[in-house]
Amino acid sequence: MEDIGFDFKDMLCWERDKAPHRAQRISLVYERRGDYNNRDKWNNWRVSNLRPIFEPILWFQKPYPTGKTLADNILINEIGAWNENSLKKYNKNLNILNQLNMIKVNVTVADRGLYVTQKPLELMKLLIELITIEGQTVLDPFAGSGTTLIAAKELNRNFIGFEIDKDIYEIAKKKELKIINFHINV
């Protein structure tokens, strides 16, 4: 992102309610193979992937014009500020030492099962409300099942989404979202 002209502003951490993959006990793998010596040798060891309970969210922004301040950029382009109320509205972690960059949101049954990297609707609402105002446009170049676009629609933002996977595109299309089907033949 920096190579194409954006400035890195910060990193947020979304704390998941549960890990998508669990680190399997390696002794069970050896036991299923009938390799009891290695099962005993590697008891209490797990495969090397940890349980990913958080996901980083990188925050980039276009730089403001030369000779202008951040306050000027906010007035000229209506970007560059963040809305504290959106954190208070959605973030369940605000009671924990007032950590603003550690985000935890409510997750519902509807937030799971449509797509492998599906995000909770409240997370996307928080992020959209954090840095945009009504009427602005949200671009999601990896629209997936459309959660970001639904959040934008519910928050009175315009939205544009792209999705390369036809099956996932069809899931989002059923939600009556206008997503551009961007297909590449390799």
PDB file of C-alpha atoms in Angstrom:
ATOM      1  CA  MET A   1       0.000   0.000   0.000  1.00  0.00           C
ATOM      2  CA  GLU A   2       2.860   2.367   0.760  1.00  0.00           C
ATOM      3  CA  ASP A   3       4.410   1.556  -2.636  1.00  0.00           C
ATOM      4  CA  ILE A   4       1.295   2.900  -4.377  1.00  0.00           C
ATOM      5  CA  GLY A   5       1.180   6.118  -2.347  1.00  0.00           C
ATOM      6  CA  PHE A   6      -0.784   5.407   0.830  1.00  0.00           C
ATOM      7  CA  ASP A   7       0.430   6.266   4.332  1.00  0.00           C
ATOM      8  CA  PHE A   8       0.308   3.631   7.058  1.00  0.00           C
ATOM      9  CA  LYS A   9      -1.638   5.151   9.962  1.00  0.00           C
ATOM     10  CA  ASP A  10      -2.150   2.355  12.485  1.00  0.00           C
ATOM     11  CA  MET A  11      -2.962  -1.281  13.056  1.00  0.00           C
ATOM     12  CA  LEU A  12      -6.124  -2.490  14.741  1.00  0.00           C
ATOM     13  CA  CYS A  13      -6.584  -5.931  16.198  1.00  0.00           C
ATOM     14  CA  TRP A  14      -9.892  -7.756  15.812  1.00  0.00           C
ATOM     15  CA  GLU A  15     -10.282 -10.342  18.558  1.00  0.00           C
ATOM     16  CA  ARG A  16     -12.303 -13.264  17.241  1.00  0.00           C
ATOM     17  CA  ASP A  17     -14.835 -14.989  19.446  1.00  0.00           C
ATOM     18  CA  LYS A  18     -13.262 -18.331  18.502  1.00  0.00           C
ATOM     19  CA  ALA A  19     -10.375 -19.576  16.406  1.00  0.00           C
ATOM     20  CA  PRO A  20     -11.187 -20.760  12.884  1.00  0.00           C
ATOM     21  CA  HIS A  21      -8.672 -23.614  13.087  1.00  0.00           C
ATOM     22  CA  ARG A  22      -7.445 -25.469  16.112  1.00  0.00           C
ATOM     23  CA  ALA A  23      -3.884 -26.667  16.573  1.00  0.00           C
ATOM     24  CA  GLN A  24      -4.322 -30.433  16.469  1.00  0.00           C
ATOM     25  CA  ARG A  25      -2.489 -32.672  18.927  1.00  0.00           C
ATOM     26  CA  ILE A  26       0.251 -34.341  16.886  1.00  0.00           C
ATOM     27  CA  SER A  27       0.110 -37.465  19.082  1.00  0.00           C
ATOM     28  CA  LEU A  28      -3.395 -38.124  17.706  1.00  0.00           C
ATOM     29  CA  VAL A  29      -2.055 -38.111  14.156  1.00  0.00           C
ATOM     30  CA  TYR A  30       0.549 -40.729  15.075  1.00  0.00           C
ATOM     31  CA  GLU A  31      -2.010 -42.766  17.007  1.00  0.00           C
ATOM     32  CA  ARG A  32      -4.301 -42.918  13.941  1.00  0.00           C
ATOM     33  CA  ARG A  33      -1.310 -44.186  11.948  1.00  0.00           C
ATOM     34  CA  GLY A  34      -0.634 -46.875  14.557  1.00  0.00           C
ATOM     35  CA  ASP A  35       2.734 -45.270  15.397  1.00  0.00           C
ATOM     36  CA  TYR A  36       2.535 -45.579  19.188  1.00  0.00           C
ATOM     37  CA  ASN A  37       6.230 -44.826  19.813  1.00  0.00           C
ATOM     38  CA  ASN A  38       5.933 -41.391  18.204  1.00  0.00           C
ATOM     39  CA  ARG A  39       2.515 -40.887  19.810  1.00  0.00           C
ATOM     40  CA  ASP A  40       4.156 -41.252  23.224  1.00  0.00           C
ATOM     41  CA  LYS A  41       7.249 -39.252  22.256  1.00  0.00           C
ATOM     42  CA  TRP A  42       5.133 -36.293  21.015  1.00  0.00           C
ATOM     43  CA  ASN A  43       2.452 -36.394  23.725  1.00  0.00           C
ATOM     44  CA  ASN A  44       1.315 -32.835  24.667  1.00  0.00           C
ATOM     45  CA  TRP A  45       2.697 -31.378  21.423  1.00  0.00           C
ATOM     46  CA  ARG A  46       0.527 -29.763  18.763  1.00  0.00           C
ATOM     47  CA  VAL A  47       1.037 -29.018  15.074  1.00  0.00           C
ATOM     48  CA  SER A  48       2.842 -25.738  14.586  1.00  0.00           C
ATOM     49  CA  ASN A  49      -0.122 -23.509  13.777  1.00  0.00           C
ATOM     50  CA  LEU A  50      -1.368 -21.652  16.833  1.00  0.00           C
ATOM     51  CA  ARG A  51      -5.037 -20.949  17.370  1.00  0.00           C
ATOM     52  CA  PRO A  52      -5.462 -17.642  15.500  1.00  0.00           C
ATOM     53  CA  ILE A  53      -7.751 -15.723  17.840  1.00  0.00           C
ATOM     54  CA  PHE A  54      -6.959 -12.285  16.406  1.00  0.00           C
ATOM     55  CA  GLU A  55      -6.771 -10.763  12.964  1.00  0.00           C
ATOM     56  CA  PRO A  56      -4.798  -7.616  12.148  1.00  0.00           C
ATOM     57  CA  ILE A  57      -6.537  -4.747  10.361  1.00  0.00           C
ATOM     58  CA  LEU A  58      -4.084  -2.375   8.698  1.00  0.00           C
ATOM     59  CA  TRP A  59      -5.162   1.241   8.423  1.00  0.00           C
ATOM     60  CA  PHE A  60      -3.841   3.169   5.411  1.00  0.00           C
ATOM     61  CA  GLN A  61      -4.827   6.586   4.154  1.00  0.00           C
ATOM     62  CA  LYS A  62      -4.054   8.676   1.120  1.00  0.00           C
ATOM     63  CA  PRO A  63      -1.640  11.449   2.101  1.00  0.00           C
ATOM     64  CA  TYR A  64      -3.055  14.924   2.370  1.00  0.00           C
ATOM     65  CA  PRO A  65      -2.052  17.547  -0.195  1.00  0.00           C
ATOM     66  CA  THR A  66       1.357  19.224   0.109  1.00  0.00           C
ATOM     67  CA  GLY A  67       1.154  22.409   2.130  1.00  0.00           C
ATOM     68  CA  LYS A  68      -2.075  21.342   3.802  1.00  0.00           C
ATOM     69  CA  THR A  69      -2.609  20.053   7.310  1.00  0.00           C
ATOM     70  CA  LEU A  70      -4.569  17.015   8.384  1.00  0.00           C
ATOM     71  CA  ALA A  71      -7.318  19.381   9.572  1.00  0.00           C
ATOM     72  CA  ASP A  72      -7.373  20.976   6.082  1.00  0.00           C
ATOM     73  CA  ASN A  73      -7.646  17.537   4.473  1.00  0.00           C
ATOM     74  CA  ILE A  74     -10.647  16.711   6.637  1.00  0.00           C
ATOM     75  CA  LEU A  75     -12.408  19.865   5.443  1.00  0.00           C
ATOM     76  CA  ILE A  76     -11.392  19.434   1.779  1.00  0.00           C
ATOM     77  CA  ASN A  77     -11.885  15.665   1.320  1.00  0.00           C
ATOM     78  CA  GLU A  78     -13.874  14.626   4.405  1.00  0.00           C
ATOM     79  CA  ILE A  79     -11.274  11.985   5.268  1.00  0.00           C
ATOM     80  CA  GLY A  80      -8.521  11.738   7.843  1.00  0.00           C
ATOM     81  CA  ALA A  81     -10.501  11.689  11.068  1.00  0.00           C
ATOM     82  CA  TRP A  82     -12.047   8.832  13.015  1.00  0.00           C
ATOM     83  CA  ASN A  83     -15.313   8.665  14.898  1.00  0.00           C
ATOM     84  CA  GLU A  84     -14.882   7.799  18.577  1.00  0.00           C
ATOM     85  CA  ASN A  85     -18.600   7.048  18.944  1.00  0.00           C
ATOM     86  CA  SER A  86     -18.360   4.085  16.563  1.00  0.00           C
ATOM     87  CA  LEU A  87     -15.834   2.450  18.885  1.00  0.00           C
ATOM     88  CA  LYS A  88     -18.068   3.066  21.875  1.00  0.00           C
ATOM     89  CA  LYS A  89     -21.109   1.739  19.998  1.00  0.00           C
ATOM     90  CA  TYR A  90     -19.668  -1.607  18.821  1.00  0.00           C
ATOM     91  CA  ASN A  91     -16.396  -2.393  20.605  1.00  0.00           C
ATOM     92  CA  LYS A  92     -16.853  -4.743  23.566  1.00  0.00           C
ATOM     93  CA  ASN A  93     -13.169  -4.240  24.558  1.00  0.00           C
ATOM     94  CA  LEU A  94     -13.501  -0.603  25.615  1.00  0.00           C
ATOM     95  CA  ASN A  95     -13.856  -1.661  29.238  1.00  0.00           C
ATOM     96  CA  ILE A  96     -10.452  -3.378  29.114  1.00  0.00           C
ATOM     97  CA  LEU A  97      -7.934  -0.633  29.909  1.00  0.00           C
ATOM     98  CA  ASN A  98      -9.583   1.602  27.299  1.00  0.00           C
ATOM     99  CA  GLN A  99      -7.703  -0.122  24.455  1.00  0.00           C
ATOM    100  CA  LEU A 100      -9.059   1.550  21.349  1.00  0.00           C
ATOM    101  CA  ASN A 101      -7.117  -0.537  18.843  1.00  0.00           C
ATOM    102  CA  MET A 102      -8.234  -3.903  20.294  1.00  0.00           C
ATOM    103  CA  ILE A 103     -11.644  -4.588  18.761  1.00  0.00           C
ATOM    104  CA  LYS A 104     -14.118  -7.224  19.864  1.00  0.00           C
ATOM    105  CA  VAL A 105     -17.689  -7.220  18.557  1.00  0.00           C
ATOM    106  CA  ASN A 106     -20.836  -9.283  18.962  1.00  0.00           C
ATOM    107  CA  VAL A 107     -20.971 -12.252  16.607  1.00  0.00           C
ATOM    108  CA  THR A 108     -24.246 -13.849  15.522  1.00  0.00           C
ATOM    109  CA  VAL A 109     -25.135 -17.128  13.810  1.00  0.00           C
ATOM    110  CA  ALA A 110     -25.641 -15.159  10.571  1.00  0.00           C
ATOM    111  CA  ASP A 111     -21.965 -14.115  10.748  1.00  0.00           C
ATOM    112  CA  ARG A 112     -20.787 -17.660  10.036  1.00  0.00           C
ATOM    113  CA  GLY A 113     -21.029 -20.372   7.425  1.00  0.00           C
ATOM    114  CA  LEU A 114     -21.293 -18.514   4.119  1.00  0.00           C
ATOM    115  CA  TYR A 115     -17.641 -17.937   3.386  1.00  0.00           C
ATOM    116  CA  VAL A 116     -14.351 -19.089   4.872  1.00  0.00           C
ATOM    117  CA  THR A 117     -13.169 -15.547   5.708  1.00  0.00           C
ATOM    118  CA  GLN A 118     -16.601 -14.112   6.496  1.00  0.00           C
ATOM    119  CA  LYS A 119     -16.485 -11.237   8.983  1.00  0.00           C
ATOM    120  CA  PRO A 120     -19.142 -10.249  11.527  1.00  0.00           C
ATOM    121  CA  LEU A 121     -21.557  -7.557  10.365  1.00  0.00           C
ATOM    122  CA  GLU A 122     -20.889  -5.502  13.518  1.00  0.00           C
ATOM    123  CA  LEU A 123     -17.138  -5.494  12.810  1.00  0.00           C
ATOM    124  CA  MET A 124     -17.699  -4.119   9.334  1.00  0.00           C
ATOM    125  CA  LYS A 125     -20.180  -1.535  10.643  1.00  0.00           C
ATOM    126  CA  LEU A 126     -17.637  -0.412  13.233  1.00  0.00           C
ATOM    127  CA  LEU A 127     -14.895  -0.034  10.629  1.00  0.00           C
ATOM    128  CA  ILE A 128     -17.148   1.806   8.175  1.00  0.00           C
ATOM    129  CA  GLU A 129     -18.545   4.174  10.824  1.00  0.00           C
ATOM    130  CA  LEU A 130     -15.033   4.667  12.205  1.00  0.00           C
ATOM    131  CA  ILE A 131     -13.739   6.458   9.110  1.00  0.00           C
ATOM    132  CA  THR A 132     -16.656   7.406   6.824  1.00  0.00           C
ATOM    133  CA  ILE A 133     -19.721   9.587   6.958  1.00  0.00           C
ATOM    134  CA  GLU A 134     -23.137   8.995   5.394  1.00  0.00           C
ATOM    135  CA  GLY A 135     -23.138   9.317   1.618  1.00  0.00           C
ATOM    136  CA  GLN A 136     -19.471   8.398   1.153  1.00  0.00           C
ATOM    137  CA  THR A 137     -18.487   5.360  -0.899  1.00  0.00           C
ATOM    138  CA  VAL A 138     -17.045   2.140   0.518  1.00  0.00           C
ATOM    139  CA  LEU A 139     -14.941   0.045  -1.871  1.00  0.00           C
ATOM    140  CA  ASP A 140     -14.458  -3.662  -1.150  1.00  0.00           C
ATOM    141  CA  PRO A 141     -12.134  -5.213  -3.754  1.00  0.00           C
ATOM    142  CA  PHE A 142     -12.561  -8.653  -2.123  1.00  0.00           C
ATOM    143  CA  ALA A 143     -16.296  -8.619  -1.431  1.00  0.00           C
ATOM    144  CA  GLY A 144     -16.683 -12.277  -0.503  1.00  0.00           C
ATOM    145  CA  SER A 145     -20.230 -12.971   0.640  1.00  0.00           C
ATOM    146  CA  GLY A 146     -20.970  -9.239   0.844  1.00  0.00           C
ATOM    147  CA  THR A 147     -20.848  -8.465   4.573  1.00  0.00           C
ATOM    148  CA  THR A 148     -18.985  -5.173   4.084  1.00  0.00           C
ATOM    149  CA  LEU A 149     -21.469  -4.103   1.418  1.00  0.00           C
ATOM    150  CA  ILE A 150     -24.452  -4.956   3.614  1.00  0.00           C
ATOM    151  CA  ALA A 151     -22.918  -2.911   6.433  1.00  0.00           C
ATOM    152  CA  ALA A 152     -22.347   0.021   4.065  1.00  0.00           C
ATOM    153  CA  LYS A 153     -25.929  -0.197   2.791  1.00  0.00           C
ATOM    154  CA  GLU A 154     -27.359  -0.296   6.333  1.00  0.00           C
ATOM    155  CA  LEU A 155     -25.215   2.722   7.294  1.00  0.00           C
ATOM    156  CA  ASN A 156     -26.346   4.810   4.290  1.00  0.00           C
ATOM    157  CA  ARG A 157     -23.035   4.623   2.464  1.00  0.00           C
ATOM    158  CA  ASN A 158     -22.615   3.979  -1.229  1.00  0.00           C
ATOM    159  CA  PHE A 159     -20.681   0.817  -1.990  1.00  0.00           C
ATOM    160  CA  ILE A 160     -18.784  -0.943  -4.733  1.00  0.00           C
ATOM    161  CA  GLY A 161     -17.682  -4.560  -4.442  1.00  0.00           C
ATOM    162  CA  PHE A 162     -15.623  -6.934  -6.537  1.00  0.00           C
ATOM    163  CA  GLU A 163     -15.491 -10.713  -6.191  1.00  0.00           C
ATOM    164  CA  ILE A 164     -13.513 -13.119  -8.372  1.00  0.00           C
ATOM    165  CA  ASP A 165     -14.962 -16.414  -7.044  1.00  0.00           C
ATOM    166  CA  LYS A 166     -18.184 -17.123  -8.952  1.00  0.00           C
ATOM    167  CA  ASP A 167     -19.679 -19.343  -6.206  1.00  0.00           C
ATOM    168  CA  ILE A 168     -19.101 -16.704  -3.527  1.00  0.00           C
ATOM    169  CA  TYR A 169     -20.357 -14.012  -5.907  1.00  0.00           C
ATOM    170  CA  GLU A 170     -23.621 -15.958  -6.230  1.00  0.00           C
ATOM    171  CA  ILE A 171     -24.000 -15.998  -2.411  1.00  0.00           C
ATOM    172  CA  ALA A 172     -23.612 -12.226  -2.275  1.00  0.00           C
ATOM    173  CA  LYS A 173     -25.912 -11.761  -5.278  1.00  0.00           C
ATOM    174  CA  LYS A 174     -28.709 -13.543  -3.385  1.00  0.00           C
ATOM    175  CA  LYS A 175     -28.462 -10.749  -0.824  1.00  0.00           C
ATOM    176  CA  GLU A 176     -29.558  -8.341  -3.564  1.00  0.00           C
ATOM    177  CA  LEU A 177     -26.233  -6.542  -3.614  1.00  0.00           C
ATOM    178  CA  LYS A 178     -24.830  -5.068  -6.776  1.00  0.00           C
ATOM    179  CA  ILE A 179     -21.365  -6.610  -6.859  1.00  0.00           C
ATOM    180  CA  ILE A 180     -19.196  -6.473  -9.932  1.00  0.00           C
ATOM    181  CA  ASN A 181     -18.242  -9.998 -10.962  1.00  0.00           C
ATOM    182  CA  PHE A 182     -14.565  -9.644 -11.819  1.00  0.00           C
ATOM    183  CA  HIS A 183     -13.490 -12.885 -13.495  1.00  0.00           C
ATOM    184  CA  ILE A 184     -10.029 -13.645 -14.812  1.00  0.00           C
ATOM    185  CA  ASN A 185      -9.374 -16.548 -17.152  1.00  0.00           C
ATOM    186  CA  VAL A 186      -5.896 -17.965 -16.522  1.00  0.00           C
TER     187      VAL A 186
END
